[in-house]
Amino acid sequence: MAPQRALQLSLKKPTYAVCVVGIDMYVDVHSDVPKGAETFGVSGSSGVEVSMVYDPAQVTEPTGKARWPLNAGVDVIISVDAASKALNDLKVKVSYFGRQEGGVLGHSMLYLTGADISLDVDTGRTGKVKRGQGDKKTWRWGPEGYGAVLLVNCDRDSLRSTEIDLSSTQLTSLDDLQDMSPMVLSCDGPDELFDSHKLVLNVPFSDSRRVGVFCTRGGNSLSNYKQVLGPQHLSYEVERPPGERKISFYVEGLAFPDADFSGLVSLSVSLVDTKVCPEVPLFTDTVAFRMAPWIMTPNTQPPLELYVCSVVDSHGSNEKFLKDMSDLVLKANCKMIVCPQIENRNDRWIQDEMEFGYIEAPHKSFPVVFDSPRNRGLKDFPYKRILGPDFGYVAREIQLSGDASSLDSFGNLDVSPPVRVEGKEYPLGRILVGSSFPKSGGRRMAKVVRDFLQAQQVQAPVELYSDWLSVGHVDEFLSFVPTSDQKGFRLLLASPSACLKLFQEKKEEGYGEAVQFDGLKHQVKRSINEMLADRRLWNDNLYAQRCIDWNREVMKRELGLTERDIVDIPQLFFLSSSYAEAFFPDMVNMVVLGKYLGIPKPFGPIINGRCCLEEKVRSLLEPLGLRCIFIDDYLSYHKLLGEIHCGTNVRRKPFPFKWWHMVP
């Protein structure tokens, strides 16, 4: 470690200095030297370590009385190994000698006071603060990495509060401290030292709006905790009562990583000499934190809660759908939460309004709901009903609310399971968002949302082509399902080609008169023969297949998939005003609850008493250990241009993998 300060010695009077434990100091033995002196010697009292720095090619280490040449570039470095019990209780003596053997030509005396000053955080990522020995100023990714983690304090621990915890400079609940990262200031030394020196905690101006620091003085009252650093406070003169050797702080994150914020923040403490004007910092210790990213959970993670809306409007009630969902969650052994009509204001598309994820530090993890900028009937539900104790909230708003497009809804946001791509590991998967590329112009997810997702770093987003669809969401043509084999998952893709092939096979088997939409009232039936003969329907689906194939190749490349990892689910589309819509309920737009799949009932041609589309899907998925449960969503969702996935939302278990162990 490079010496932090240089100490100038004098032959005429002693020099007094403060030396911080573990910090080397350079002693200038060359500036004030007796006339005729050619060598010098250094001795230190117990507790002081003296070392010489020199070039062995030019200087031979002396023996005996250890007299070092003055003109050969020999530097003296000192350090102390413990805090002093009293002021100036440590000393260093420098003696100067001439060419002839004989008496000393002069002495310089240095009196030291040892101070143990250290700012420490959970650099080792164990959940506890330990005295830092390494580089606390930098933050490193990976299993061998180091550096502390901050949670964005985005939950609401006090039921009496109406605001997110991070918006208040006052502690509203002692539970809130659990969301913060501990930080400890060691400040050992003689009490008299702190009469003429002070400790100052600092946050850089650029970080001040992204981090808050609370100081504790013990006790169980909220008044015992006050915010000492944050947007309104760039520095804090630490109150150190006599005899106090450790002062505890709690640090909260105020902002997620984003386009203008890498996620890294730093805090420092300085020991300042107040006897001189202007005041001089003698020593500074700095620690770095990284803000925990918001992490999405894929369908392969076990379900915890399924959210669904209760609605009654001109399209009727979804009461039967809610009953089917209740039966499904019972099988999957998870919980169902119904958002009542008074809270959803007849907005049934709960998948579009929000996305569940989580944040994690070594000491704690909690779920965080990401509120989309679509702002329709459900716009208040995430903030008013989901935000709460240990349940966080984050949102990104479009400046002009009228600028939000359908692609800003979170049915257009998904995440893959963990993948490996050309040797690169993505242990938390990769986020998928729909876009207009390769089409020129068109709709695209808002930049503020894409920037936010990109800035989290741990789930590197991939843009897919979804603007060929009327609604424009990726969940209309893809879904991931868990499997018990080595791969662990399959990508399901809607496939017009597979559907037309299936219908052709059934026609050749003599079932050409079997009809689509059998059993549905107020819906024109279409026989297999009619559908296969409909050139417009054929052309619409050739176009849809080309669009899906484009995405297929992107995902094979960006997710490291092979054809064996993809299952083609029969599905037809039709074009309306140049955009595609599902011809019958879109089966990939399903809800995945472990091995149980809630799949939109396709009302396909009945052959030998069974729907041939359902039978085909069962034959594809049940050998993988999955259970296909077909649910009628025709009137309550499909006719409104959505399906089961659009009308449900699932909170899932976090990954067991710790995000800081990866290398983005």
PDB file of C-alpha atoms in Angstrom, residues 230-470:
ATOM      1  CA  GLY A 230     -28.658  11.274   1.583  1.00  0.00           C
ATOM      2  CA  PRO A 231     -30.066  13.692  -0.977  1.00  0.00           C
ATOM      3  CA  GLN A 232     -30.120  16.510   1.598  1.00  0.00           C
ATOM      4  CA  HIS A 233     -26.898  15.649   3.442  1.00  0.00           C
ATOM      5  CA  LEU A 234     -23.563  15.187   1.678  1.00  0.00           C
ATOM      6  CA  SER A 235     -21.498  14.962   4.875  1.00  0.00           C
ATOM      7  CA  TYR A 236     -21.971  14.179   8.537  1.00  0.00           C
ATOM      8  CA  GLU A 237     -19.679  14.977  11.450  1.00  0.00           C
ATOM      9  CA  VAL A 238     -19.798  11.765  13.449  1.00  0.00           C
ATOM     10  CA  GLU A 239     -20.798  12.079  17.064  1.00  0.00           C
ATOM     11  CA  ARG A 240     -18.313  10.009  19.046  1.00  0.00           C
ATOM     12  CA  PRO A 241     -19.001   9.833  22.773  1.00  0.00           C
ATOM     13  CA  PRO A 242     -15.924   9.202  24.981  1.00  0.00           C
ATOM     14  CA  GLY A 243     -14.835   5.579  24.974  1.00  0.00           C
ATOM     15  CA  GLU A 244     -16.954   4.573  21.985  1.00  0.00           C
ATOM     16  CA  ARG A 245     -14.979   2.342  19.643  1.00  0.00           C
ATOM     17  CA  LYS A 246     -17.631   1.276  17.122  1.00  0.00           C
ATOM     18  CA  ILE A 247     -20.530   3.224  15.624  1.00  0.00           C
ATOM     19  CA  SER A 248     -23.215   1.426  13.627  1.00  0.00           C
ATOM     20  CA  PHE A 249     -24.944   2.711  10.527  1.00  0.00           C
ATOM     21  CA  TYR A 250     -27.604   1.348   8.183  1.00  0.00           C
ATOM     22  CA  VAL A 251     -27.413   2.046   4.458  1.00  0.00           C
ATOM     23  CA  GLU A 252     -30.414   2.002   2.103  1.00  0.00           C
ATOM     24  CA  GLY A 253     -30.573   2.114  -1.661  1.00  0.00           C
ATOM     25  CA  LEU A 254     -32.767   4.824  -3.162  1.00  0.00           C
ATOM     26  CA  ALA A 255     -32.543   4.022  -6.890  1.00  0.00           C
ATOM     27  CA  PHE A 256     -32.286   1.002  -9.143  1.00  0.00           C
ATOM     28  CA  PRO A 257     -29.583   0.839 -11.800  1.00  0.00           C
ATOM     29  CA  ASP A 258     -30.706   2.684 -14.912  1.00  0.00           C
ATOM     30  CA  ALA A 259     -29.427   4.328 -18.075  1.00  0.00           C
ATOM     31  CA  ASP A 260     -27.744   7.096 -16.073  1.00  0.00           C
ATOM     32  CA  PHE A 261     -26.700   4.961 -13.100  1.00  0.00           C
ATOM     33  CA  SER A 262     -24.348   1.971 -13.138  1.00  0.00           C
ATOM     34  CA  GLY A 263     -25.586   0.767  -9.761  1.00  0.00           C
ATOM     35  CA  LEU A 264     -22.329   1.530  -7.949  1.00  0.00           C
ATOM     36  CA  VAL A 265     -22.179   3.988  -5.030  1.00  0.00           C
ATOM     37  CA  SER A 266     -19.495   4.778  -2.481  1.00  0.00           C
ATOM     38  CA  LEU A 267     -19.263   6.186   1.033  1.00  0.00           C
ATOM     39  CA  SER A 268     -16.186   7.360   2.897  1.00  0.00           C
ATOM     40  CA  VAL A 269     -15.033   8.483   6.310  1.00  0.00           C
ATOM     41  CA  SER A 270     -12.214  10.958   6.896  1.00  0.00           C
ATOM     42  CA  LEU A 271     -10.170  11.715  10.000  1.00  0.00           C
ATOM     43  CA  VAL A 272      -9.800  15.498   9.961  1.00  0.00           C
ATOM     44  CA  ASP A 273      -7.297  17.626  11.910  1.00  0.00           C
ATOM     45  CA  THR A 274      -9.234  20.610  13.269  1.00  0.00           C
ATOM     46  CA  LYS A 275      -6.172  22.385  14.749  1.00  0.00           C
ATOM     47  CA  VAL A 276      -5.154  23.792  11.381  1.00  0.00           C
ATOM     48  CA  CYS A 277      -7.018  26.140   9.103  1.00  0.00           C
ATOM     49  CA  PRO A 278      -8.230  25.119   6.665  1.00  0.00           C
ATOM     50  CA  GLU A 279      -8.920  21.741   8.220  1.00  0.00           C
ATOM     51  CA  VAL A 280      -6.887  18.886   6.748  1.00  0.00           C
ATOM     52  CA  PRO A 281      -8.073  15.284   6.250  1.00  0.00           C
ATOM     53  CA  LEU A 282      -5.310  13.011   7.531  1.00  0.00           C
ATOM     54  CA  PHE A 283      -6.885   9.742   6.398  1.00  0.00           C
ATOM     55  CA  THR A 284      -9.849   8.581   4.312  1.00  0.00           C
ATOM     56  CA  ASP A 285     -11.402   5.117   4.113  1.00  0.00           C
ATOM     57  CA  THR A 286     -13.871   4.362   1.313  1.00  0.00           C
ATOM     58  CA  VAL A 287     -16.332   1.514   0.755  1.00  0.00           C
ATOM     59  CA  ALA A 288     -18.275   0.607  -2.390  1.00  0.00           C
ATOM     60  CA  PHE A 289     -21.757  -0.866  -2.768  1.00  0.00           C
ATOM     61  CA  ARG A 290     -23.635  -2.204  -5.768  1.00  0.00           C
ATOM     62  CA  MET A 291     -27.386  -1.793  -5.901  1.00  0.00           C
ATOM     63  CA  ALA A 292     -29.145  -5.146  -6.128  1.00  0.00           C
ATOM     64  CA  PRO A 293     -30.779  -5.511  -9.566  1.00  0.00           C
ATOM     65  CA  TRP A 294     -34.444  -6.279 -10.146  1.00  0.00           C
ATOM     66  CA  ILE A 295     -34.655  -9.913 -11.283  1.00  0.00           C
ATOM     67  CA  MET A 296     -37.485 -11.597 -13.194  1.00  0.00           C
ATOM     68  CA  THR A 297     -38.447 -15.226 -12.604  1.00  0.00           C
ATOM     69  CA  PRO A 298     -39.214 -17.562 -15.538  1.00  0.00           C
ATOM     70  CA  ASN A 299     -42.003 -20.138 -15.792  1.00  0.00           C
ATOM     71  CA  THR A 300     -39.564 -22.810 -14.667  1.00  0.00           C
ATOM     72  CA  GLN A 301     -39.502 -21.385 -11.127  1.00  0.00           C
ATOM     73  CA  PRO A 302     -42.110 -22.857  -8.737  1.00  0.00           C
ATOM     74  CA  PRO A 303     -45.291 -20.787  -8.369  1.00  0.00           C
ATOM     75  CA  LEU A 304     -46.214 -19.099  -5.092  1.00  0.00           C
ATOM     76  CA  GLU A 305     -49.258 -16.955  -5.916  1.00  0.00           C
ATOM     77  CA  LEU A 306     -51.534 -16.598  -8.923  1.00  0.00           C
ATOM     78  CA  TYR A 307     -53.248 -13.238  -9.412  1.00  0.00           C
ATOM     79  CA  VAL A 308     -56.455 -12.886 -11.436  1.00  0.00           C
ATOM     80  CA  CYS A 309     -59.195 -10.261 -11.784  1.00  0.00           C
ATOM     81  CA  SER A 310     -62.890 -10.646 -11.089  1.00  0.00           C
ATOM     82  CA  VAL A 311     -64.888  -8.765 -13.735  1.00  0.00           C
ATOM     83  CA  VAL A 312     -68.513  -8.277 -14.742  1.00  0.00           C
ATOM     84  CA  ASP A 313     -69.173  -6.100 -17.773  1.00  0.00           C
ATOM     85  CA  SER A 314     -70.995  -6.077 -21.097  1.00  0.00           C
ATOM     86  CA  HIS A 315     -69.085  -9.224 -22.049  1.00  0.00           C
ATOM     87  CA  GLY A 316     -70.451 -11.022 -18.997  1.00  0.00           C
ATOM     88  CA  SER A 317     -68.866 -12.431 -15.848  1.00  0.00           C
ATOM     89  CA  ASN A 318     -65.656 -14.438 -15.648  1.00  0.00           C
ATOM     90  CA  GLU A 319     -66.961 -16.373 -12.642  1.00  0.00           C
ATOM     91  CA  LYS A 320     -66.549 -19.754 -14.377  1.00  0.00           C
ATOM     92  CA  PHE A 321     -62.975 -18.824 -15.341  1.00  0.00           C
ATOM     93  CA  LEU A 322     -62.205 -17.963 -11.715  1.00  0.00           C
ATOM     94  CA  LYS A 323     -63.559 -21.350 -10.636  1.00  0.00           C
ATOM     95  CA  ASP A 324     -61.318 -23.100 -13.168  1.00  0.00           C
ATOM     96  CA  MET A 325     -58.309 -21.087 -11.964  1.00  0.00           C
ATOM     97  CA  SER A 326     -59.144 -22.011  -8.366  1.00  0.00           C
ATOM     98  CA  ASP A 327     -59.157 -25.716  -9.279  1.00  0.00           C
ATOM     99  CA  LEU A 328     -55.839 -25.285 -11.102  1.00  0.00           C
ATOM    100  CA  VAL A 329     -54.009 -23.610  -8.196  1.00  0.00           C
ATOM    101  CA  LEU A 330     -55.330 -26.318  -5.882  1.00  0.00           C
ATOM    102  CA  LYS A 331     -53.629 -28.932  -8.050  1.00  0.00           C
ATOM    103  CA  ALA A 332     -50.441 -26.838  -8.241  1.00  0.00           C
ATOM    104  CA  ASN A 333     -50.424 -26.220  -4.475  1.00  0.00           C
ATOM    105  CA  CYS A 334     -50.127 -22.456  -4.675  1.00  0.00           C
ATOM    106  CA  LYS A 335     -52.289 -19.543  -3.594  1.00  0.00           C
ATOM    107  CA  MET A 336     -54.812 -17.572  -5.664  1.00  0.00           C
ATOM    108  CA  ILE A 337     -55.373 -13.856  -5.117  1.00  0.00           C
ATOM    109  CA  VAL A 338     -58.408 -12.284  -6.767  1.00  0.00           C
ATOM    110  CA  CYS A 339     -58.335  -8.592  -7.583  1.00  0.00           C
ATOM    111  CA  PRO A 340     -61.966  -7.440  -7.131  1.00  0.00           C
ATOM    112  CA  GLN A 341     -63.815  -5.365  -9.672  1.00  0.00           C
ATOM    113  CA  ILE A 342     -63.750  -2.257  -7.492  1.00  0.00           C
ATOM    114  CA  GLU A 343     -59.937  -2.331  -7.693  1.00  0.00           C
ATOM    115  CA  ASN A 344     -59.464  -3.436 -11.307  1.00  0.00           C
ATOM    116  CA  ARG A 345     -62.211  -1.172 -12.714  1.00  0.00           C
ATOM    117  CA  ASN A 346     -63.044  -3.878 -15.263  1.00  0.00           C
ATOM    118  CA  ASP A 347     -59.463  -4.125 -16.475  1.00  0.00           C
ATOM    119  CA  ARG A 348     -58.932  -7.888 -16.613  1.00  0.00           C
ATOM    120  CA  TRP A 349     -55.447  -7.852 -18.189  1.00  0.00           C
ATOM    121  CA  ILE A 350     -53.409  -8.228 -15.013  1.00  0.00           C
ATOM    122  CA  GLN A 351     -50.397  -9.677 -16.863  1.00  0.00           C
ATOM    123  CA  ASP A 352     -50.147  -6.475 -18.873  1.00  0.00           C
ATOM    124  CA  GLU A 353     -50.202  -4.207 -15.839  1.00  0.00           C
ATOM    125  CA  MET A 354     -47.269  -5.614 -13.880  1.00  0.00           C
ATOM    126  CA  GLU A 355     -44.409  -8.092 -13.674  1.00  0.00           C
ATOM    127  CA  PHE A 356     -43.233  -9.850 -10.536  1.00  0.00           C
ATOM    128  CA  GLY A 357     -39.559 -10.085  -9.681  1.00  0.00           C
ATOM    129  CA  TYR A 358     -37.355  -9.794  -6.649  1.00  0.00           C
ATOM    130  CA  ILE A 359     -34.233  -8.167  -5.232  1.00  0.00           C
ATOM    131  CA  GLU A 360     -31.627  -9.895  -3.108  1.00  0.00           C
ATOM    132  CA  ALA A 361     -28.683  -9.061  -0.863  1.00  0.00           C
ATOM    133  CA  PRO A 362     -26.683 -11.543   1.207  1.00  0.00           C
ATOM    134  CA  HIS A 363     -28.741 -10.672   4.290  1.00  0.00           C
ATOM    135  CA  LYS A 364     -32.220 -10.467   2.754  1.00  0.00           C
ATOM    136  CA  SER A 365     -34.453 -10.911  -0.290  1.00  0.00           C
ATOM    137  CA  PHE A 366     -37.973  -9.723  -1.036  1.00  0.00           C
ATOM    138  CA  PRO A 367     -40.334  -9.612  -4.035  1.00  0.00           C
ATOM    139  CA  VAL A 368     -40.714  -6.421  -6.062  1.00  0.00           C
ATOM    140  CA  VAL A 369     -43.537  -5.711  -8.485  1.00  0.00           C
ATOM    141  CA  PHE A 370     -42.619  -3.757 -11.623  1.00  0.00           C
ATOM    142  CA  ASP A 371     -45.566  -1.552 -12.624  1.00  0.00           C
ATOM    143  CA  SER A 372     -45.918  -1.034 -16.374  1.00  0.00           C
ATOM    144  CA  PRO A 373     -46.570   2.389 -17.914  1.00  0.00           C
ATOM    145  CA  ARG A 374     -49.833   1.259 -19.602  1.00  0.00           C
ATOM    146  CA  ASN A 375     -51.949   2.927 -16.848  1.00  0.00           C
ATOM    147  CA  ARG A 376     -55.415   1.570 -17.501  1.00  0.00           C
ATOM    148  CA  GLY A 377     -57.989   0.345 -14.993  1.00  0.00           C
ATOM    149  CA  LEU A 378     -55.462  -1.633 -12.954  1.00  0.00           C
ATOM    150  CA  LYS A 379     -52.944   1.203 -12.726  1.00  0.00           C
ATOM    151  CA  ASP A 380     -53.376   1.736  -8.959  1.00  0.00           C
ATOM    152  CA  PHE A 381     -53.511  -1.939  -7.979  1.00  0.00           C
ATOM    153  CA  PRO A 382     -49.750  -2.659  -7.744  1.00  0.00           C
ATOM    154  CA  TYR A 383     -49.081   0.412  -5.598  1.00  0.00           C
ATOM    155  CA  LYS A 384     -52.158   0.317  -3.411  1.00  0.00           C
ATOM    156  CA  ARG A 385     -52.567  -3.427  -2.919  1.00  0.00           C
ATOM    157  CA  ILE A 386     -49.261  -5.193  -3.574  1.00  0.00           C
ATOM    158  CA  LEU A 387     -46.741  -2.732  -2.137  1.00  0.00           C
ATOM    159  CA  GLY A 388     -46.384  -3.475   1.561  1.00  0.00           C
ATOM    160  CA  PRO A 389     -44.075  -4.920   4.210  1.00  0.00           C
ATOM    161  CA  ASP A 390     -41.290  -6.838   2.444  1.00  0.00           C
ATOM    162  CA  PHE A 391     -43.034  -6.408  -0.921  1.00  0.00           C
ATOM    163  CA  GLY A 392     -41.419  -3.714  -3.038  1.00  0.00           C
ATOM    164  CA  TYR A 393     -42.591  -1.589  -5.943  1.00  0.00           C
ATOM    165  CA  VAL A 394     -40.862   0.000  -8.928  1.00  0.00           C
ATOM    166  CA  ALA A 395     -42.270   1.788 -11.961  1.00  0.00           C
ATOM    167  CA  ARG A 396     -41.073   3.576 -15.062  1.00  0.00           C
ATOM    168  CA  GLU A 397     -43.388   6.172 -16.531  1.00  0.00           C
ATOM    169  CA  ILE A 398     -43.573   7.535 -20.050  1.00  0.00           C
ATOM    170  CA  GLN A 399     -43.422  11.340 -19.976  1.00  0.00           C
ATOM    171  CA  LEU A 400     -46.554  11.690 -22.067  1.00  0.00           C
ATOM    172  CA  SER A 401     -48.997   9.017 -20.936  1.00  0.00           C
ATOM    173  CA  GLY A 402     -50.729   9.079 -24.310  1.00  0.00           C
ATOM    174  CA  ASP A 403     -47.491   7.874 -25.893  1.00  0.00           C
ATOM    175  CA  ALA A 404     -47.798   4.385 -24.368  1.00  0.00           C
ATOM    176  CA  SER A 405     -48.419   1.677 -26.970  1.00  0.00           C
ATOM    177  CA  SER A 406     -49.666  -1.869 -26.591  1.00  0.00           C
ATOM    178  CA  LEU A 407     -46.040  -3.034 -26.638  1.00  0.00           C
ATOM    179  CA  ASP A 408     -45.502  -1.241 -23.302  1.00  0.00           C
ATOM    180  CA  SER A 409     -47.768  -3.770 -21.598  1.00  0.00           C
ATOM    181  CA  PHE A 410     -45.968  -6.545 -19.784  1.00  0.00           C
ATOM    182  CA  GLY A 411     -47.553  -9.361 -21.728  1.00  0.00           C
ATOM    183  CA  ASN A 412     -44.758  -8.189 -24.010  1.00  0.00           C
ATOM    184  CA  LEU A 413     -42.150  -8.976 -21.354  1.00  0.00           C
ATOM    185  CA  ASP A 414     -40.858 -12.470 -20.591  1.00  0.00           C
ATOM    186  CA  VAL A 415     -37.695 -14.160 -19.390  1.00  0.00           C
ATOM    187  CA  SER A 416     -36.047 -17.403 -20.381  1.00  0.00           C
ATOM    188  CA  PRO A 417     -34.837 -20.065 -17.958  1.00  0.00           C
ATOM    189  CA  PRO A 418     -31.072 -20.189 -17.311  1.00  0.00           C
ATOM    190  CA  VAL A 419     -29.169 -20.779 -20.564  1.00  0.00           C
ATOM    191  CA  ARG A 420     -25.638 -21.194 -21.877  1.00  0.00           C
ATOM    192  CA  VAL A 421     -24.765 -19.487 -25.154  1.00  0.00           C
ATOM    193  CA  GLU A 422     -21.444 -20.255 -26.839  1.00  0.00           C
ATOM    194  CA  GLY A 423     -19.722 -20.756 -23.493  1.00  0.00           C
ATOM    195  CA  LYS A 424     -21.359 -17.715 -21.875  1.00  0.00           C
ATOM    196  CA  GLU A 425     -23.509 -18.511 -18.854  1.00  0.00           C
ATOM    197  CA  TYR A 426     -26.801 -16.741 -18.167  1.00  0.00           C
ATOM    198  CA  PRO A 427     -27.660 -18.366 -14.812  1.00  0.00           C
ATOM    199  CA  LEU A 428     -30.707 -16.114 -14.366  1.00  0.00           C
ATOM    200  CA  GLY A 429     -31.931 -16.413 -17.960  1.00  0.00           C
ATOM    201  CA  ARG A 430     -32.386 -13.606 -20.462  1.00  0.00           C
ATOM    202  CA  ILE A 431     -35.232 -11.101 -20.641  1.00  0.00           C
ATOM    203  CA  LEU A 432     -37.312 -11.109 -23.832  1.00  0.00           C
ATOM    204  CA  VAL A 433     -39.170  -8.033 -25.082  1.00  0.00           C
ATOM    205  CA  GLY A 434     -41.170  -7.588 -28.267  1.00  0.00           C
ATOM    206  CA  SER A 435     -40.227  -4.918 -30.765  1.00  0.00           C
ATOM    207  CA  SER A 436     -40.811  -3.755 -34.348  1.00  0.00           C
ATOM    208  CA  PHE A 437     -37.511  -5.028 -35.775  1.00  0.00           C
ATOM    209  CA  PRO A 438     -37.004  -6.160 -38.556  1.00  0.00           C
ATOM    210  CA  LYS A 439     -39.890  -3.973 -39.710  1.00  0.00           C
ATOM    211  CA  SER A 440     -38.965  -0.340 -40.254  1.00  0.00           C
ATOM    212  CA  GLY A 441     -40.819   2.009 -37.927  1.00  0.00           C
ATOM    213  CA  GLY A 442     -43.701   0.498 -36.009  1.00  0.00           C
ATOM    214  CA  ARG A 443     -44.297   0.046 -32.296  1.00  0.00           C
ATOM    215  CA  ARG A 444     -41.580  -0.562 -29.735  1.00  0.00           C
ATOM    216  CA  MET A 445     -41.472  -0.900 -25.966  1.00  0.00           C
ATOM    217  CA  ALA A 446     -40.776   2.479 -24.318  1.00  0.00           C
ATOM    218  CA  LYS A 447     -37.116   3.424 -24.014  1.00  0.00           C
ATOM    219  CA  VAL A 448     -37.423   4.102 -20.266  1.00  0.00           C
ATOM    220  CA  VAL A 449     -38.506   0.492 -19.720  1.00  0.00           C
ATOM    221  CA  ARG A 450     -35.885  -1.006 -22.059  1.00  0.00           C
ATOM    222  CA  ASP A 451     -33.165   1.125 -20.441  1.00  0.00           C
ATOM    223  CA  PHE A 452     -34.223  -0.046 -16.988  1.00  0.00           C
ATOM    224  CA  LEU A 453     -34.178  -3.716 -17.986  1.00  0.00           C
ATOM    225  CA  GLN A 454     -30.796  -3.382 -19.700  1.00  0.00           C
ATOM    226  CA  ALA A 455     -29.264  -1.582 -16.714  1.00  0.00           C
ATOM    227  CA  GLN A 456     -29.984  -4.487 -14.347  1.00  0.00           C
ATOM    228  CA  GLN A 457     -27.192  -6.342 -16.238  1.00  0.00           C
ATOM    229  CA  VAL A 458     -27.913  -9.842 -14.906  1.00  0.00           C
ATOM    230  CA  GLN A 459     -30.575 -10.895 -17.470  1.00  0.00           C
ATOM    231  CA  ALA A 460     -29.235  -9.305 -20.677  1.00  0.00           C
ATOM    232  CA  PRO A 461     -32.380  -8.496 -22.714  1.00  0.00           C
ATOM    233  CA  VAL A 462     -33.106  -9.824 -26.196  1.00  0.00           C
ATOM    234  CA  GLU A 463     -35.474  -7.980 -28.536  1.00  0.00           C
ATOM    235  CA  LEU A 464     -37.896 -10.115 -30.512  1.00  0.00           C
ATOM    236  CA  TYR A 465     -40.271  -9.217 -33.331  1.00  0.00           C
ATOM    237  CA  SER A 466     -43.827  -8.878 -32.018  1.00  0.00           C
ATOM    238  CA  ASP A 467     -45.165  -5.917 -33.988  1.00  0.00           C
ATOM    239  CA  TRP A 468     -46.651  -8.287 -36.583  1.00  0.00           C
ATOM    240  CA  LEU A 469     -49.391  -9.053 -34.052  1.00  0.00           C
ATOM    241  CA  SER A 470     -52.417  -6.847 -33.472  1.00  0.00           C
TER     242      SER A 470
END
